[in-house]
N, CA, C and O of each residue as an XYZ file, in Angstrom:
388
protein
N      -8.164     -3.343     -0.537
C      -6.801     -3.780     -0.294
C      -6.024     -2.666      0.372
O      -5.282     -2.907      1.324
N      -6.188     -1.436     -0.124
C      -5.473     -0.309      0.459
C      -5.811     -0.120      1.927
O      -4.936      0.215      2.725
N      -7.058     -0.329      2.290
C      -7.480     -0.141      3.676
C      -6.789     -1.116      4.612
O      -6.515     -0.779      5.764
N      -6.503     -2.318      4.134
C      -5.871     -3.312      4.991
C      -4.374     -3.083      5.137
O      -3.772     -3.473      6.138
N      -3.777     -2.448      4.130
C      -2.372     -2.054      4.202
C      -1.423     -3.167      4.556
O      -1.465     -4.236      3.947
N      -0.564     -2.936      5.534
C       0.513     -3.861      5.863
C       0.008     -5.134      6.521
O       0.786     -6.071      6.704
N      -1.264     -5.199      6.882
C      -1.801     -6.399      7.514
C      -2.147     -7.462      6.475
O      -2.569     -8.561      6.834
N      -1.973     -7.152      5.209
C      -2.363     -8.072      4.151
C      -1.447     -9.276      4.051
O      -0.232     -9.172      4.214
N      -2.037    -10.386      3.786
C      -1.329    -11.608      3.448
C      -1.499    -11.767      1.940
O      -2.551    -11.410      1.411
N      -0.496    -12.293      1.228
C      -0.637    -12.421     -0.228
C      -1.929    -13.108     -0.662
O      -2.517    -12.725     -1.673
N      -2.376    -14.108      0.077
C      -3.623    -14.795     -0.286
C      -4.811    -13.842     -0.221
O      -5.749    -13.968     -1.008
N      -4.777    -12.895      0.705
C      -5.857    -11.918      0.810
C      -5.935    -11.061     -0.447
O      -7.021    -10.721     -0.918
N      -4.772    -10.720     -0.980
C      -4.734     -9.907     -2.204
C      -5.327    -10.694     -3.356
O      -6.158    -10.180     -4.105
N      -4.899    -11.947     -3.499
C      -5.397    -12.781     -4.591
C      -6.910    -12.957     -4.481
O      -7.612    -12.931     -5.492
N      -7.412    -13.135     -3.269
C      -8.856    -13.303     -3.079
C      -9.648    -12.094     -3.558
O     -10.807    -12.237     -3.946
N      -9.051    -10.910     -3.540
C      -9.752     -9.682     -3.947
C      -9.698     -9.441     -5.452
O     -10.363     -8.536     -5.955
N      -8.917    -10.235     -6.174
C      -8.775    -10.036     -7.620
C      -9.976    -10.608     -8.370
O     -10.659    -11.502     -7.871
N     -10.228    -10.088     -9.572
C     -11.276    -10.662    -10.409
C     -10.946    -12.120    -10.748
O      -9.780    -12.517    -10.723
N     -11.955    -12.900    -11.060
C     -11.791    -14.334    -11.318
C     -10.758    -14.609    -12.401
O      -9.939    -15.513    -12.240
N     -10.770    -13.847    -13.513
C      -9.818    -14.114    -14.593
C      -8.381    -13.892    -14.133
O      -7.479    -14.606    -14.571
N      -8.157    -12.923    -13.267
C      -6.812    -12.684    -12.744
C      -6.385    -13.820    -11.819
O      -5.240    -14.270    -11.863
N      -7.307    -14.275    -10.987
C      -6.985    -15.405    -10.096
C      -6.637    -16.638    -10.909
O      -5.712    -17.373    -10.563
N      -7.376    -16.870    -11.992
C      -7.115    -18.030    -12.846
C      -5.743    -17.921    -13.498
O      -5.016    -18.910    -13.589
N      -5.389    -16.726    -13.950
C      -4.067    -16.523    -14.555
C      -2.949    -16.785    -13.559
O      -1.944    -17.414    -13.888
N      -3.131    -16.302    -12.352
C      -2.126    -16.519    -11.308
C      -2.018    -18.006    -11.000
O      -0.913    -18.530    -10.859
N      -3.146    -18.684    -10.895
C      -3.135    -20.120    -10.611
C      -2.398    -20.884    -11.706
O      -1.599    -21.774    -11.416
N      -2.668    -20.533    -12.977
C      -1.965    -21.199    -14.084
C      -0.468    -20.937    -14.011
O       0.339    -21.850    -14.184
N      -0.107    -19.701    -13.758
C       1.319    -19.347    -13.706
C       2.016    -20.073    -12.564
O       3.147    -20.533    -12.717
N       1.353    -20.176    -11.435
C       1.968    -20.826    -10.283
C       2.013    -22.337    -10.427
O       2.842    -22.990     -9.794
N       1.145    -22.899    -11.241
C       1.127    -24.350    -11.403
C       2.189    -24.826    -12.393
O       2.495    -26.018    -12.435
N       2.737    -23.952    -13.161
C       3.751    -24.293    -14.155
C       5.079    -23.683    -13.716
O       5.306    -22.485    -13.887
N       5.959    -24.516    -13.147
C       7.225    -24.015    -12.589
C       8.049    -23.231    -13.601
O       8.605    -22.185    -13.266
N       8.136    -23.721    -14.834
C       8.948    -23.041    -15.839
C       8.350    -21.682    -16.177
O       9.054    -20.674    -16.229
N       7.065    -21.673    -16.402
C       6.398    -20.403    -16.726
C       6.465    -19.438    -15.553
O       6.668    -18.238    -15.739
N       6.293    -19.965    -14.341
C       6.343    -19.120    -13.145
C       7.686    -18.418    -13.057
O       7.741    -17.225    -12.758
N       8.759    -19.131    -13.311
C      10.078    -18.495    -13.204
C      10.287    -17.463    -14.296
O      11.037    -16.506    -14.102
N       9.628    -17.639    -15.457
C       9.705    -16.631    -16.512
C       8.921    -15.376    -16.125
O       9.424    -14.257    -16.222
N       7.687    -15.587    -15.687
C       6.810    -14.461    -15.370
C       7.202    -13.755    -14.079
O       7.139    -12.530    -13.984
N       7.608    -14.543    -13.090
C       7.886    -14.008    -11.767
C       9.233    -14.532    -11.276
O       9.276    -15.407    -10.411
N      10.331    -14.007    -11.817
C      11.642    -14.537    -11.431
C      11.943    -14.356     -9.939
O      12.657    -15.170     -9.353
N      11.414    -13.316     -9.329
C      11.616    -13.075     -7.896
C      10.268    -12.689     -7.292
O      10.051    -11.519     -6.976
N       9.363    -13.648     -7.126
C       8.005    -13.300     -6.698
C       7.939    -12.650     -5.316
O       7.124    -11.754     -5.094
N       8.781    -13.089     -4.394
C       8.738    -12.499     -3.060
C       9.127    -11.021     -3.100
O       8.493    -10.182     -2.459
N      10.170    -10.719     -3.857
C      10.611     -9.327     -3.984
C       9.552     -8.495     -4.694
O       9.268     -7.366     -4.296
N       8.969     -9.061     -5.750
C       7.947     -8.349     -6.507
C       6.742     -8.028     -5.620
O       6.216     -6.915     -5.658
N       6.312     -9.002     -4.826
C       5.174     -8.785     -3.940
C       5.516     -7.764     -2.855
O       4.697     -6.906     -2.526
N       6.722     -7.856     -2.303
C       7.149     -6.890     -1.279
C       7.146     -5.471     -1.856
O       6.719     -4.529     -1.188
N       7.619     -5.321     -3.087
C       7.626     -4.003     -3.728
C       6.205     -3.504     -3.970
O       5.924     -2.315     -3.825
N       5.321     -4.412     -4.338
C       3.916     -4.040     -4.556
C       3.300     -3.523     -3.260
O       2.631     -2.490     -3.259
N       3.523     -4.240     -2.153
C       2.995     -3.805     -0.865
C       3.618     -2.478     -0.440
O       2.937     -1.627      0.132
N       4.895     -2.300     -0.716
C       5.557     -1.039     -0.364
C       4.930      0.123     -1.136
O       4.734      1.204     -0.582
N       4.620     -0.098     -2.406
C       3.966      0.955     -3.196
C       2.574      1.262     -2.646
O       2.176      2.425     -2.568
N       1.834      0.216     -2.265
C       0.501      0.447     -1.683
C       0.596      1.231     -0.383
O      -0.189      2.149     -0.147
N       1.563      0.868      0.463
C       1.735      1.605      1.721
C       2.148      3.042      1.434
O       1.694      3.964      2.111
N       3.006      3.240      0.437
C       3.429      4.587      0.065
C       2.272      5.435     -0.424
O       2.164      6.610     -0.075
N       1.410      4.844     -1.226
C       0.227      5.580     -1.711
C      -0.686      5.954     -0.560
O      -1.215      7.064     -0.504
N      -0.866      5.015      0.357
C      -1.717      5.302      1.515
C      -1.104      6.427      2.348
O      -1.822      7.309      2.822
N       0.207      6.402      2.527
C       0.881      7.460      3.284
C       0.733      8.797      2.571
O       0.484      9.816      3.215
N       0.882      8.807      1.257
C       0.726     10.047      0.489
C      -0.684     10.612      0.636
O      -0.865     11.818      0.804
N      -1.675      9.731      0.573
C      -3.056     10.181      0.742
C      -3.264     10.769      2.134
O      -3.925     11.795      2.290
N      -2.694     10.111      3.146
C      -2.849     10.610      4.518
C      -2.138     11.946      4.680
O      -2.649     12.836      5.359
N      -0.965     12.102      4.067
C      -0.250     13.380      4.158
C      -1.078     14.502      3.543
O      -1.137     15.600      4.098
N      -1.717     14.242      2.410
C      -2.586     15.259      1.795
C      -3.757     15.584      2.720
O      -4.119     16.746      2.904
N      -4.332     14.551      3.287
C      -5.462     14.730      4.201
C      -5.035     15.530      5.432
O      -5.776     16.395      5.902
N      -3.850     15.243      5.949
C      -3.353     15.978      7.111
C      -3.205     17.457      6.801
O      -3.506     18.304      7.641
N      -2.745     17.768      5.602
C      -2.625     19.170      5.207
C      -3.965     19.880      5.301
O      -4.055     20.997      5.811
N      -5.013     19.216      4.801
C      -6.367     19.797      4.879
C      -6.816     19.940      6.331
O      -7.384     20.962      6.713
N      -6.557     18.910      7.137
C      -6.968     18.947      8.541
C      -6.216     20.034      9.316
O      -6.788     20.682     10.193
N      -4.951     20.228      8.995
C      -4.152     21.271      9.663
C      -4.720     22.646      9.333
O      -4.901     23.482     10.218
N      -4.999     22.873      8.051
C      -5.567     24.170      7.654
C      -6.905     24.417      8.351
O      -7.175     25.531      8.801
N      -7.740     23.384      8.441
C      -9.039     23.532      9.101
C      -8.858     23.841     10.588
O      -9.556     24.695     11.135
N      -7.920     23.146     11.245
C      -7.676     23.390     12.676
C      -7.122     24.792     12.886
O      -7.475     25.463     13.856
N      -6.255     25.239     11.979
C      -5.718     26.601     12.081
C      -6.843     27.627     11.952
O      -6.886     28.610     12.691
N      -7.748     27.387     11.010
C      -8.825     28.360     10.806
C      -9.782     28.393     12.005
O     -10.426     29.412     12.254
N      -9.876     27.291     12.741
C     -10.700     27.258     13.952
C      -9.945     27.800     15.160
O     -10.535     28.050     16.211
N      -8.640     27.977     15.003
C      -7.821     28.425     16.122
C      -7.545     27.323     17.127
O      -7.268     27.603     18.294
N      -7.617     26.076     16.691
C      -7.422     24.919     17.560
C      -5.936     24.539     17.584
O      -5.488     23.666     16.840
N      -5.196     25.212     18.451
C      -3.745     25.035     18.522
C      -3.349     23.609     18.881
O      -2.395     23.070     18.319
N      -4.074     22.996     19.811
C      -3.753     21.626     20.229
C      -3.894     20.655     19.058
O      -3.050     19.780     18.866
N      -4.952     20.814     18.287
C      -5.158     19.938     17.130
C      -4.071     20.169     16.088
O      -3.560     19.216     15.500
N      -3.715     21.432     15.858
C      -2.664     21.749     14.888
C      -1.368     21.066     15.300
O      -0.703     20.450     14.467
N      -1.004     21.165     16.566
C       0.236     20.548     17.045
C       0.204     19.030     16.885
O       1.188     18.433     16.449
N      -0.908     18.411     17.233
C      -1.026     16.953     17.108
C      -0.949     16.523     15.643
O      -0.277     15.548     15.308
N      -1.637     17.253     14.782
C      -1.623     16.921     13.357
C      -0.244     17.142     12.741
O       0.202     16.352     11.908
N       0.430     18.217     13.150
C       1.793     18.459     12.654
C       2.744     17.354     13.105
O       3.618     16.936     12.345
N       2.575     16.880     14.341
C       3.417     15.791     14.841
C       3.173     14.523     14.026
O       4.117     13.817     13.669
N       1.909     14.238     13.734
C       1.599     13.062     12.920
C       2.170     13.204     11.517
O       2.706     12.250     10.953
N       2.048     14.413     10.959
C       2.584     14.662      9.622
C       4.102     14.482      9.590
O       4.648     13.906      8.649
N       4.774     14.979     10.627
C       6.230     14.823     10.703
C       6.606     13.344     10.807
O       7.527     12.889     10.128
N       5.896     12.593     11.655
C       6.183     11.172     11.828
C       5.972     10.423     10.510
O       6.810      9.621     10.099
N       4.864     10.691      9.868
C       4.547     10.014      8.613
C       5.544     10.386      7.515
O       5.948      9.531      6.726
N       5.939     11.650      7.463
C       6.922     12.090      6.469
C       8.259     11.401      6.692
O       8.927     11.006      5.736
N       8.642     11.259      7.929
C       9.908     10.578      8.260
C       9.845      9.120      7.855
O      10.784      8.595      7.258
N       8.730      8.458      8.181
C       8.575      7.048      7.800
C       8.558      6.896      6.294
O       9.138      5.952      5.757
N       7.906      7.809      5.612
C       7.788      7.747      4.144
C       9.151      7.910      3.478
O       9.393      7.341      2.413
N      10.030      8.675      4.090
C      11.353      8.933      3.519
C      12.274      7.720      3.624
O      13.272      7.633      2.910
N      11.948      6.807      4.492
C      12.820      5.612      4.667
C      12.735      4.675      3.535
O      13.401      3.640      3.538
């Protein structure tokens, strides 16, 4: 799921869940009263879930960039360092939004 990131459709997420979780979701969605109790704002909840997944992916990439920058510096690869720093800056800016 993390690899697909923002390209995910909610159905794709449900398809990746274990069978018991899919069954629970199906039961909850089939009962309007229960659904409103469990998921009063399902669209917002799902959007927040995707935002957290994207944030985690960005955090992982930022950590990875740090390692790649150090490796490029140790090789003396100035062009790679500059490109990686630019990507890190862009990702940090996006993450702050």
